[in-house]
PDB file of N, CA and C in Angstrom:
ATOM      1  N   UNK A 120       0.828  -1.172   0.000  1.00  0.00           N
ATOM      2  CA  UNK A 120       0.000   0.000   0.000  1.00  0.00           C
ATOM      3  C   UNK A 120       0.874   1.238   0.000  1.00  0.00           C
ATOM      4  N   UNK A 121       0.374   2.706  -0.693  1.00  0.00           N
ATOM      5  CA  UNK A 121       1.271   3.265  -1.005  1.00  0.00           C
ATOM      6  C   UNK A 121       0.550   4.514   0.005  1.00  0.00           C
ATOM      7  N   UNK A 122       1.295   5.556   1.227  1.00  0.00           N
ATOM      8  CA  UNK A 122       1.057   6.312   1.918  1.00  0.00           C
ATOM      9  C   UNK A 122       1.541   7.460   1.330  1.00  0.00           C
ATOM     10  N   UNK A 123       0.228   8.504   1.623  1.00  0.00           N
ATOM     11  CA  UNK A 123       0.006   9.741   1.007  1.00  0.00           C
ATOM     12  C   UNK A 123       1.198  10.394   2.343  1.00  0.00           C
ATOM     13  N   UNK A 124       2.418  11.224   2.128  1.00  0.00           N
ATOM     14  CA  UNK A 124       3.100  11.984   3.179  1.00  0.00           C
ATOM     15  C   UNK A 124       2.223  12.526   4.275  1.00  0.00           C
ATOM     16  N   UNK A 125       0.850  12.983   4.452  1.00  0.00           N
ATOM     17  CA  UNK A 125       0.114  13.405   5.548  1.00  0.00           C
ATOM     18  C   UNK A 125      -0.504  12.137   6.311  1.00  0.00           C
ATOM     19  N   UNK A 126      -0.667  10.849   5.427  1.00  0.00           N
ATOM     20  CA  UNK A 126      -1.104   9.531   6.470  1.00  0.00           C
ATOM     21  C   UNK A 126      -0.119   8.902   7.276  1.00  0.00           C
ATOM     22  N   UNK A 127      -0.858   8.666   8.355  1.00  0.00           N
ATOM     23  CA  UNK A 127       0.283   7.920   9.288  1.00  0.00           C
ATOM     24  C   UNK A 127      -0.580   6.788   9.224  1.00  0.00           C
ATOM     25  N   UNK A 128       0.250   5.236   9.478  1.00  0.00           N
ATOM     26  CA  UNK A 128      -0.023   4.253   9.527  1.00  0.00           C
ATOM     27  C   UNK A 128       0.981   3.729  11.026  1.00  0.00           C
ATOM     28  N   UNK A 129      -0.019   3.413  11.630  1.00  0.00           N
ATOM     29  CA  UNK A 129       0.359   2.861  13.088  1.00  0.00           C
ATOM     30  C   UNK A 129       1.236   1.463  13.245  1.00  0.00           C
ATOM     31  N   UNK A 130       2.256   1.488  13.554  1.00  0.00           N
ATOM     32  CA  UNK A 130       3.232   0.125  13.895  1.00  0.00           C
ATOM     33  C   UNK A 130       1.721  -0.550  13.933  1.00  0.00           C
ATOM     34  N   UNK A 131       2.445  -1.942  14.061  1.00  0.00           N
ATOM     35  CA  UNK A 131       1.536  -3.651  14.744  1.00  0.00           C
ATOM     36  C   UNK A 131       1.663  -3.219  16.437  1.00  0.00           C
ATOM     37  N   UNK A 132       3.110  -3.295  16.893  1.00  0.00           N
ATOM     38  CA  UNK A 132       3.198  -2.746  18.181  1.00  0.00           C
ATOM     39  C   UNK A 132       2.328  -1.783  18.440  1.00  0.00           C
ATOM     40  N   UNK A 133       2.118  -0.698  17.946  1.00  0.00           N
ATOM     41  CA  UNK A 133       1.169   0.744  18.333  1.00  0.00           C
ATOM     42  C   UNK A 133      -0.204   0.004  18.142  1.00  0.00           C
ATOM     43  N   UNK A 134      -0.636  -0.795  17.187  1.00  0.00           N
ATOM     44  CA  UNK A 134      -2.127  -1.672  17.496  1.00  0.00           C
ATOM     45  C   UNK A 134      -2.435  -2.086  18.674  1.00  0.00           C
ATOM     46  N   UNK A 135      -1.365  -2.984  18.789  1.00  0.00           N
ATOM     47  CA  UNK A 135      -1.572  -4.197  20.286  1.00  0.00           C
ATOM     48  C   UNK A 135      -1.408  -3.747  21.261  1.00  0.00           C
ATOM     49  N   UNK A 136      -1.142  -2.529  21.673  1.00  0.00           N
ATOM     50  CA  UNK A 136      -0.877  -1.982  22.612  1.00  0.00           C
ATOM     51  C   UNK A 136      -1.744  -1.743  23.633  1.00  0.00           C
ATOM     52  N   UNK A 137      -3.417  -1.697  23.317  1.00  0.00           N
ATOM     53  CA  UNK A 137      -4.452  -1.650  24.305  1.00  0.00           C
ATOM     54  C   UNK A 137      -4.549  -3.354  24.339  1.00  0.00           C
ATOM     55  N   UNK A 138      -4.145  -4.079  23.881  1.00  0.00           N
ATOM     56  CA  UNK A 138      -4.208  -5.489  24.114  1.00  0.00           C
ATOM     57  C   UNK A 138      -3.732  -5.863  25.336  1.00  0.00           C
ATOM     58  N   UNK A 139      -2.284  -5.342  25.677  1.00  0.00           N
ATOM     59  CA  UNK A 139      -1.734  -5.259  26.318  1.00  0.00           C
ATOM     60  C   UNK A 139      -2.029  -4.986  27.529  1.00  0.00           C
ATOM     61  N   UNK A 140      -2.499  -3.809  27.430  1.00  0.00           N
ATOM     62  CA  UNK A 140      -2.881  -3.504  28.678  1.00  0.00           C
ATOM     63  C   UNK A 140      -4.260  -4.333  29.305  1.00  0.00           C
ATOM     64  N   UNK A 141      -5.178  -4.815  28.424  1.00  0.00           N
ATOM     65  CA  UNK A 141      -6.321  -5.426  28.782  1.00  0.00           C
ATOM     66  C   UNK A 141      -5.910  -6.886  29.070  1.00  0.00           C
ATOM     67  N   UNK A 142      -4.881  -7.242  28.290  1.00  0.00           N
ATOM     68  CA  UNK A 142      -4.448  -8.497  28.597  1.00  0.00           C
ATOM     69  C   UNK A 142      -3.604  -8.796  30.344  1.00  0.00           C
ATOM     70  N   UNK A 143      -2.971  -7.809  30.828  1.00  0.00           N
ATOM     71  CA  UNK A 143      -2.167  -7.664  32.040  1.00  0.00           C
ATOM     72  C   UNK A 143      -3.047  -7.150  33.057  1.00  0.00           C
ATOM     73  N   UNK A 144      -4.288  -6.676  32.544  1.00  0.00           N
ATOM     74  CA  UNK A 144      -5.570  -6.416  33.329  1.00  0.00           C
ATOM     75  C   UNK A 144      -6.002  -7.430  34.105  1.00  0.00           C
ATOM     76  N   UNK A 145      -6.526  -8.171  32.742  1.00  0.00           N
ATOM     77  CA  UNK A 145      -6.713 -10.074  33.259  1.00  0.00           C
ATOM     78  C   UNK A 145      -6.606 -10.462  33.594  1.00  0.00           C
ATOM     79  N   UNK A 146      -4.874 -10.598  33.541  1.00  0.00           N
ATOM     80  CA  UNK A 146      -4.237 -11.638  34.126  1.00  0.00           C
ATOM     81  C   UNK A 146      -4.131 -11.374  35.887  1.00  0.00           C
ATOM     82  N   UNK A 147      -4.122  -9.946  36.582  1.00  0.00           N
ATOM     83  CA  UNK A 147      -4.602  -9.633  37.554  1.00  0.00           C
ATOM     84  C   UNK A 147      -5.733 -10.010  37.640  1.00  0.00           C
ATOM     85  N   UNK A 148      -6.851  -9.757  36.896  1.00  0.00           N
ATOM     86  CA  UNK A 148      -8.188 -10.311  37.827  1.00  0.00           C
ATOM     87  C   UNK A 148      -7.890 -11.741  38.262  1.00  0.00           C
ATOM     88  N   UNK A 149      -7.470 -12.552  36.970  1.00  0.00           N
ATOM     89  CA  UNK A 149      -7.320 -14.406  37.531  1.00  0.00           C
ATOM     90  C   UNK A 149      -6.818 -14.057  38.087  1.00  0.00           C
ATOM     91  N   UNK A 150      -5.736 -13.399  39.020  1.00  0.00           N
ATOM     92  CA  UNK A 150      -5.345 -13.914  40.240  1.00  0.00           C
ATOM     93  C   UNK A 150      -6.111 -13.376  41.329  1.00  0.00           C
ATOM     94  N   UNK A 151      -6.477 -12.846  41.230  1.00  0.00           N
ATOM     95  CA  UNK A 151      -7.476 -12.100  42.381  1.00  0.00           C
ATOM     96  C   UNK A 151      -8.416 -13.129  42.724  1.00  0.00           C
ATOM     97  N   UNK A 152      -9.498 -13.506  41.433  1.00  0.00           N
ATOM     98  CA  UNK A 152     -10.089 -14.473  41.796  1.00  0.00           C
ATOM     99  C   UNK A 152      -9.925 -15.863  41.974  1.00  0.00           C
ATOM    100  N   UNK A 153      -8.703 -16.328  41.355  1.00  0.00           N
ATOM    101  CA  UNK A 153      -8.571 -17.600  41.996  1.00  0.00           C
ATOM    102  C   UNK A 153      -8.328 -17.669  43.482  1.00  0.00           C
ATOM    103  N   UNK A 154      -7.633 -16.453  43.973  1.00  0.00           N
ATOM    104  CA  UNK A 154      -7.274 -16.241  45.538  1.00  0.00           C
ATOM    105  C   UNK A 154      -8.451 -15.890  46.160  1.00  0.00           C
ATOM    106  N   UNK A 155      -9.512 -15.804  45.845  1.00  0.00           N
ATOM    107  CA  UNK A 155     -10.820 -15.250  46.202  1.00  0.00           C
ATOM    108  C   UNK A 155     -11.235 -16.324  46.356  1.00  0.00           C
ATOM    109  N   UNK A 156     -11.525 -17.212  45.240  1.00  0.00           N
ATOM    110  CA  UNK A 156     -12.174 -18.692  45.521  1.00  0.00           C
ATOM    111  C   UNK A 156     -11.618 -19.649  45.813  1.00  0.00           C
ATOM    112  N   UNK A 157     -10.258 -19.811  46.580  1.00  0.00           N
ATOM    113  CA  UNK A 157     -10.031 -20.620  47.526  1.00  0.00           C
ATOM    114  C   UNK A 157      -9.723 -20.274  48.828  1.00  0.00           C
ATOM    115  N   UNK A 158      -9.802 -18.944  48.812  1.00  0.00           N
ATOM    116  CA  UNK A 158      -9.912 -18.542  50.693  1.00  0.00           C
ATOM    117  C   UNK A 158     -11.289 -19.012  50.904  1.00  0.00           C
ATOM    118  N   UNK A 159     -12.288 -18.156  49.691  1.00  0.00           N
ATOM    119  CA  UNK A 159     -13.847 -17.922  50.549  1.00  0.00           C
ATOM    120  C   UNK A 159     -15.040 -19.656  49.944  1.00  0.00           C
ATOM    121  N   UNK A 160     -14.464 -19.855  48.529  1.00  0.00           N
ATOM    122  CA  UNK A 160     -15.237 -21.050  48.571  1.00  0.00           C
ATOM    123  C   UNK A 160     -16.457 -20.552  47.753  1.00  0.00           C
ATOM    124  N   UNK A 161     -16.443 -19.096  47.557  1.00  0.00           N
ATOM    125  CA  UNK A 161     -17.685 -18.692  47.381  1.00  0.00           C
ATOM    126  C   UNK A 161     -17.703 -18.168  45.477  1.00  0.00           C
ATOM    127  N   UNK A 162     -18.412 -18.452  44.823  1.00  0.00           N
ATOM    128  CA  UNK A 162     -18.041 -17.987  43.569  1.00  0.00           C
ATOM    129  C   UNK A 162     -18.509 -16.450  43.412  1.00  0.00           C
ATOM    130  N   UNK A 163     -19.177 -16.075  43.797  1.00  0.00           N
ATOM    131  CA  UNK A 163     -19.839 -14.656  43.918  1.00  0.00           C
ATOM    132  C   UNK A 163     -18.557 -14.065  44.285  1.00  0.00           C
ATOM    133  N   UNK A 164     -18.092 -14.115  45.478  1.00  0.00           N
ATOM    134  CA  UNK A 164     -17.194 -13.441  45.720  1.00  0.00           C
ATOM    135  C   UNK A 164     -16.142 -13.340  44.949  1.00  0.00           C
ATOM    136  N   UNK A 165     -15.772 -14.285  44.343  1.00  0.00           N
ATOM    137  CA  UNK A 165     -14.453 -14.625  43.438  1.00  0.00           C
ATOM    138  C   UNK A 165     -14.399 -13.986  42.298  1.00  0.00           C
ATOM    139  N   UNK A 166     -15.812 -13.512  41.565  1.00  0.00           N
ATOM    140  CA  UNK A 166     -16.276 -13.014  40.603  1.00  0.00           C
ATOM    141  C   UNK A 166     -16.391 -11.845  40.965  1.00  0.00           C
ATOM    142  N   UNK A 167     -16.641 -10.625  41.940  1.00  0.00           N
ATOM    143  CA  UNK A 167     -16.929  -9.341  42.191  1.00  0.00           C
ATOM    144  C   UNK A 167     -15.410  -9.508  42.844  1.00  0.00           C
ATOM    145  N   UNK A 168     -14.664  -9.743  42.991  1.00  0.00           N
ATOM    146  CA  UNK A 168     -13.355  -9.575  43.537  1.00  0.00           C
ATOM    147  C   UNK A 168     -12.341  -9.557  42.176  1.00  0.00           C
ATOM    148  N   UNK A 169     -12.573 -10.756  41.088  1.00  0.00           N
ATOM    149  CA  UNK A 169     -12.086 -10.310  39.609  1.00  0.00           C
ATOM    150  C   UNK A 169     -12.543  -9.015  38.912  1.00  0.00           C
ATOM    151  N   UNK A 170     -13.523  -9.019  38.855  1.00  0.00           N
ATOM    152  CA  UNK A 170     -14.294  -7.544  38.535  1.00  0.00           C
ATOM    153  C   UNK A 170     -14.360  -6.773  38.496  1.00  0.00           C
ATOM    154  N   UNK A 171     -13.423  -6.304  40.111  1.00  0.00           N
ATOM    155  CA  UNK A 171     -12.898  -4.944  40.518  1.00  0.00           C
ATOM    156  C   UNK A 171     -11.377  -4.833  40.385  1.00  0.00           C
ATOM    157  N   UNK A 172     -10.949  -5.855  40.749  1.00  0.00           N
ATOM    158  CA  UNK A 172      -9.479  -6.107  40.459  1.00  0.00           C
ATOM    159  C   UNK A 172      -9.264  -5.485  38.838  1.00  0.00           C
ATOM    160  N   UNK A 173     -10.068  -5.983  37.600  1.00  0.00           N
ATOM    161  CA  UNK A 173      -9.506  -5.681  36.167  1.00  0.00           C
ATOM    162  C   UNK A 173     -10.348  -4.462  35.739  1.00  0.00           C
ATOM    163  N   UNK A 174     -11.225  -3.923  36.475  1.00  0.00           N
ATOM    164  CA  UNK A 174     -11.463  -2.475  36.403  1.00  0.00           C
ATOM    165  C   UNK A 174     -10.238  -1.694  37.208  1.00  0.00           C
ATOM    166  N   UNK A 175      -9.785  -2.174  38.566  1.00  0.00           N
ATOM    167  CA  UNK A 175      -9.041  -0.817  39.038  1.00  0.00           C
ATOM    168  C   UNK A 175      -7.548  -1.419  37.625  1.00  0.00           C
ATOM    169  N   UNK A 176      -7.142  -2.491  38.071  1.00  0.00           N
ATOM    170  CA  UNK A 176      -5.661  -2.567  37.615  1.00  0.00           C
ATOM    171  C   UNK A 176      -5.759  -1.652  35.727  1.00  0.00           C
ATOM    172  N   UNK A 177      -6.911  -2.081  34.878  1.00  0.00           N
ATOM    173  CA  UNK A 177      -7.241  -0.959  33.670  1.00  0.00           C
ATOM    174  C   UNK A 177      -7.318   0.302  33.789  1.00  0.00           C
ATOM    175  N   UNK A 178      -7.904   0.816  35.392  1.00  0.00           N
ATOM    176  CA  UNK A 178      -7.863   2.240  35.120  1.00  0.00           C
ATOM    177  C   UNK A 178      -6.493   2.698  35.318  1.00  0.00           C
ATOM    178  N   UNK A 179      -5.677   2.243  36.713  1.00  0.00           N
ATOM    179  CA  UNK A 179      -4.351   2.571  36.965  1.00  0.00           C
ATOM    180  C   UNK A 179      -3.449   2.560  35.812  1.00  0.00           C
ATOM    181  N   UNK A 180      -3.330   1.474  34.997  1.00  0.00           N
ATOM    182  CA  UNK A 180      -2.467   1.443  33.750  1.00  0.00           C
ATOM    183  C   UNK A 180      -2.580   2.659  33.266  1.00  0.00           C
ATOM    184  N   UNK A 181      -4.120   2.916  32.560  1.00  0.00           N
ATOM    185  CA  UNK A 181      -4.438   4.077  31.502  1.00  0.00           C
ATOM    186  C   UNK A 181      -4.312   5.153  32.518  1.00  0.00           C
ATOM    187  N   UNK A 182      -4.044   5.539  33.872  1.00  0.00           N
ATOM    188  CA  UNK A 182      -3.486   6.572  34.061  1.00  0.00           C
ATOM    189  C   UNK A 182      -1.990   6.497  34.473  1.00  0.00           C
ATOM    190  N   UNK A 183      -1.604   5.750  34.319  1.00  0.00           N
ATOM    191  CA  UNK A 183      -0.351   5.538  33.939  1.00  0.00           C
ATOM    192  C   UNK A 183       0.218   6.351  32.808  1.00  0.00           C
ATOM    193  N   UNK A 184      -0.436   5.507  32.052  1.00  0.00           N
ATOM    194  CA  UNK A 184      -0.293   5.838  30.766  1.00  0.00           C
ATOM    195  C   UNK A 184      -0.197   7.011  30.218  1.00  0.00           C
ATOM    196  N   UNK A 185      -1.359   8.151  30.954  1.00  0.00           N
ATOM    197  CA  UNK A 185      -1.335   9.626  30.570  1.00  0.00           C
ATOM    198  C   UNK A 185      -0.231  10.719  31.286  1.00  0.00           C
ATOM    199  N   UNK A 186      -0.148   9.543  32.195  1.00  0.00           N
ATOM    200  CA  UNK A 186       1.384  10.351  32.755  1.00  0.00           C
ATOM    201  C   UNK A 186       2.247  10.804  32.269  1.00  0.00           C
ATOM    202  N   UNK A 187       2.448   9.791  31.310  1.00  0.00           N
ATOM    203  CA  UNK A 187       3.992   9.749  30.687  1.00  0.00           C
ATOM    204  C   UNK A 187       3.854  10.868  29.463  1.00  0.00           C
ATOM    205  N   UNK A 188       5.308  11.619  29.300  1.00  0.00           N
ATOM    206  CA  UNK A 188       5.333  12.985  28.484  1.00  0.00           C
ATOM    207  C   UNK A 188       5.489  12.412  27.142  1.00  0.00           C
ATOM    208  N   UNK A 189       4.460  12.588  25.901  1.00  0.00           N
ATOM    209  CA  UNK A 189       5.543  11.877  24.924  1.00  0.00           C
ATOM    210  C   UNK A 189       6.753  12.668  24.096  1.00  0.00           C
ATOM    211  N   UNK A 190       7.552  11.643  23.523  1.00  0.00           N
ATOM    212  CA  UNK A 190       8.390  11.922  23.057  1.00  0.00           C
ATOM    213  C   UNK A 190       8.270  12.628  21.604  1.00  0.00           C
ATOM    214  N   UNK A 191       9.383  13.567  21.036  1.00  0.00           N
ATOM    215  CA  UNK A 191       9.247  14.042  19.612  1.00  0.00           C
ATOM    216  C   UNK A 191       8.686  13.375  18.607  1.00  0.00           C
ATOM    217  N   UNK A 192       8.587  12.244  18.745  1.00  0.00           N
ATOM    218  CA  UNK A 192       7.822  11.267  17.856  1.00  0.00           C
ATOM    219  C   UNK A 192       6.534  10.964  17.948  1.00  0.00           C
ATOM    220  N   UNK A 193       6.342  11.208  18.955  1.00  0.00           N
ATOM    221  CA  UNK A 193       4.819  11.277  19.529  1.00  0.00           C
ATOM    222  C   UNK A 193       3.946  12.278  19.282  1.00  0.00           C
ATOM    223  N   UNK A 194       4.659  13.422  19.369  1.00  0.00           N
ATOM    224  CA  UNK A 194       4.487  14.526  19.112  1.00  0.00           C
ATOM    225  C   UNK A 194       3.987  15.262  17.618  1.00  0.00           C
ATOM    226  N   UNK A 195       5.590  14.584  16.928  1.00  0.00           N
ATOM    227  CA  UNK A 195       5.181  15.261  15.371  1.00  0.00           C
ATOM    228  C   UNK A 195       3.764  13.844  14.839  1.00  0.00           C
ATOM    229  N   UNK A 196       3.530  12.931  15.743  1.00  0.00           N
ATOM    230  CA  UNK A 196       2.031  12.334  15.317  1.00  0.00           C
ATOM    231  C   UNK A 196       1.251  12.927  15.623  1.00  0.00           C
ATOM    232  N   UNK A 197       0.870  13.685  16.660  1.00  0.00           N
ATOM    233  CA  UNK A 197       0.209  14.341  17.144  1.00  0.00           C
ATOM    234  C   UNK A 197      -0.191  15.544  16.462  1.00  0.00           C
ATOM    235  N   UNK A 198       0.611  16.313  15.955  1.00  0.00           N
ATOM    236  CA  UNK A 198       0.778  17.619  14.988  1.00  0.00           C
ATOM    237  C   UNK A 198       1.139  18.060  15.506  1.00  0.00           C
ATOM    238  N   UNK A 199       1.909  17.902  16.772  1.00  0.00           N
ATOM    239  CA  UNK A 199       3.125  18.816  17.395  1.00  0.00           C
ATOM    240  C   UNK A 199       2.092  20.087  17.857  1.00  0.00           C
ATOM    241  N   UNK A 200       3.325  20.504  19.022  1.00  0.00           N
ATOM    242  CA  UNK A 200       2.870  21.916  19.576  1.00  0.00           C
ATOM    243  C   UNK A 200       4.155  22.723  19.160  1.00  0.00           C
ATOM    244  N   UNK A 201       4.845  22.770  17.361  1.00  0.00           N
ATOM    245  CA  UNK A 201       6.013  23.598  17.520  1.00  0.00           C
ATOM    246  C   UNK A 201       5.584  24.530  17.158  1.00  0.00           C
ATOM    247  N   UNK A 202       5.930  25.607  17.497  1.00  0.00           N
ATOM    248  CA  UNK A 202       5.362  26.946  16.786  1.00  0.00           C
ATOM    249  C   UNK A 202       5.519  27.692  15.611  1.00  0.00           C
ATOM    250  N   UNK A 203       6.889  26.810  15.406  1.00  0.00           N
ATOM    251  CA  UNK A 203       7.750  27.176  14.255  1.00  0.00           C
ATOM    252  C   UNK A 203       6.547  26.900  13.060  1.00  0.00           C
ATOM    253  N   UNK A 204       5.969  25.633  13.297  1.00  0.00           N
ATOM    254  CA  UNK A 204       5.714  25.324  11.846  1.00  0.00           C
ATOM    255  C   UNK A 204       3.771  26.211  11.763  1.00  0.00           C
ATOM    256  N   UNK A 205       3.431  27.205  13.031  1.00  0.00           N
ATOM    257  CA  UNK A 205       2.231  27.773  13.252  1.00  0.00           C
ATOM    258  C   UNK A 205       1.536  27.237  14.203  1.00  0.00           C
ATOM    259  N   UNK A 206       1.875  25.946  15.181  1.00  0.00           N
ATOM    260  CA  UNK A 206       0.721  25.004  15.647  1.00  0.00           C
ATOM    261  C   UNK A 206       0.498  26.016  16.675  1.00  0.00           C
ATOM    262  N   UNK A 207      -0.002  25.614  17.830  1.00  0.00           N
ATOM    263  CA  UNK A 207      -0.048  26.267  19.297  1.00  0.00           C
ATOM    264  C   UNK A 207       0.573  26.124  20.063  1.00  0.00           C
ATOM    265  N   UNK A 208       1.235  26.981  20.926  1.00  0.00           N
ATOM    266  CA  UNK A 208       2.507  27.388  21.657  1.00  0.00           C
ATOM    267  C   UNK A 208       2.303  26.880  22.990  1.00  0.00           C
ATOM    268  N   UNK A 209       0.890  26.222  23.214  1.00  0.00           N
ATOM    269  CA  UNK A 209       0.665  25.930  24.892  1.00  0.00           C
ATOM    270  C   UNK A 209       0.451  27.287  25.877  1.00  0.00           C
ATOM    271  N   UNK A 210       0.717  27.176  26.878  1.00  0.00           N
ATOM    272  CA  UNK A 210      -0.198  28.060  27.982  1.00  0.00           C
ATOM    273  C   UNK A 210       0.661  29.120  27.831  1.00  0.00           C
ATOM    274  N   UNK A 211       0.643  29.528  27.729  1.00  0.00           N
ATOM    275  CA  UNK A 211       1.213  31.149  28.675  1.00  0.00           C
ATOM    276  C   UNK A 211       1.139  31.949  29.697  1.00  0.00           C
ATOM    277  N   UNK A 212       1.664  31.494  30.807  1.00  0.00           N
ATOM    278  CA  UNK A 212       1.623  31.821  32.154  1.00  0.00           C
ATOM    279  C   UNK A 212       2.701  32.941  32.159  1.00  0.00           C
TER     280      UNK A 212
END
């Protein structure tokens, strides 16, 4: 396939990347709930104990995630904040 200079086409890595995180989500809940259902015995519990486990451990990642500053590469995907080329200069305090 032939890319027009203004299309970006995303790595495989840059795809899988929410995989990732949903996948390491998971794999925290199974452990949550397997440790859930052999302390308590109870499947309810084991199941609302996975549940919350791969909701918090997904949200923590993705704010993780927004933490991090990106890099110039990230950036000129983004359309950059350089000013040089007209974009927006950010705050001005």
């Amino acid at each position: 396939m032939s890319q027009t200079p203004g299309q970006f086409e995303p790595s495989r890595r840059d795809r899988l990347r929410p995989a990732e995180y949903v996948g390491g989500a998971a794999i925290a809940a199974l452990f949550v709930g397997v440790i859930a259902l052999l302390t308590t015995r109870d499947w309810t519990i084991a199941l609302i104990g996975a549940g919350g486990a791969f909701i918090v451990v997904l949200v923590v990642l993705a704010l993780l995630q927004m933490a991090i500053k990106p890099n110039a590469d990230e950036q000129a995907e983004l359309g950059g904040d350089d000013p040089a080329d007209g974009g927006p200069t950010g705050p001005t305090h």
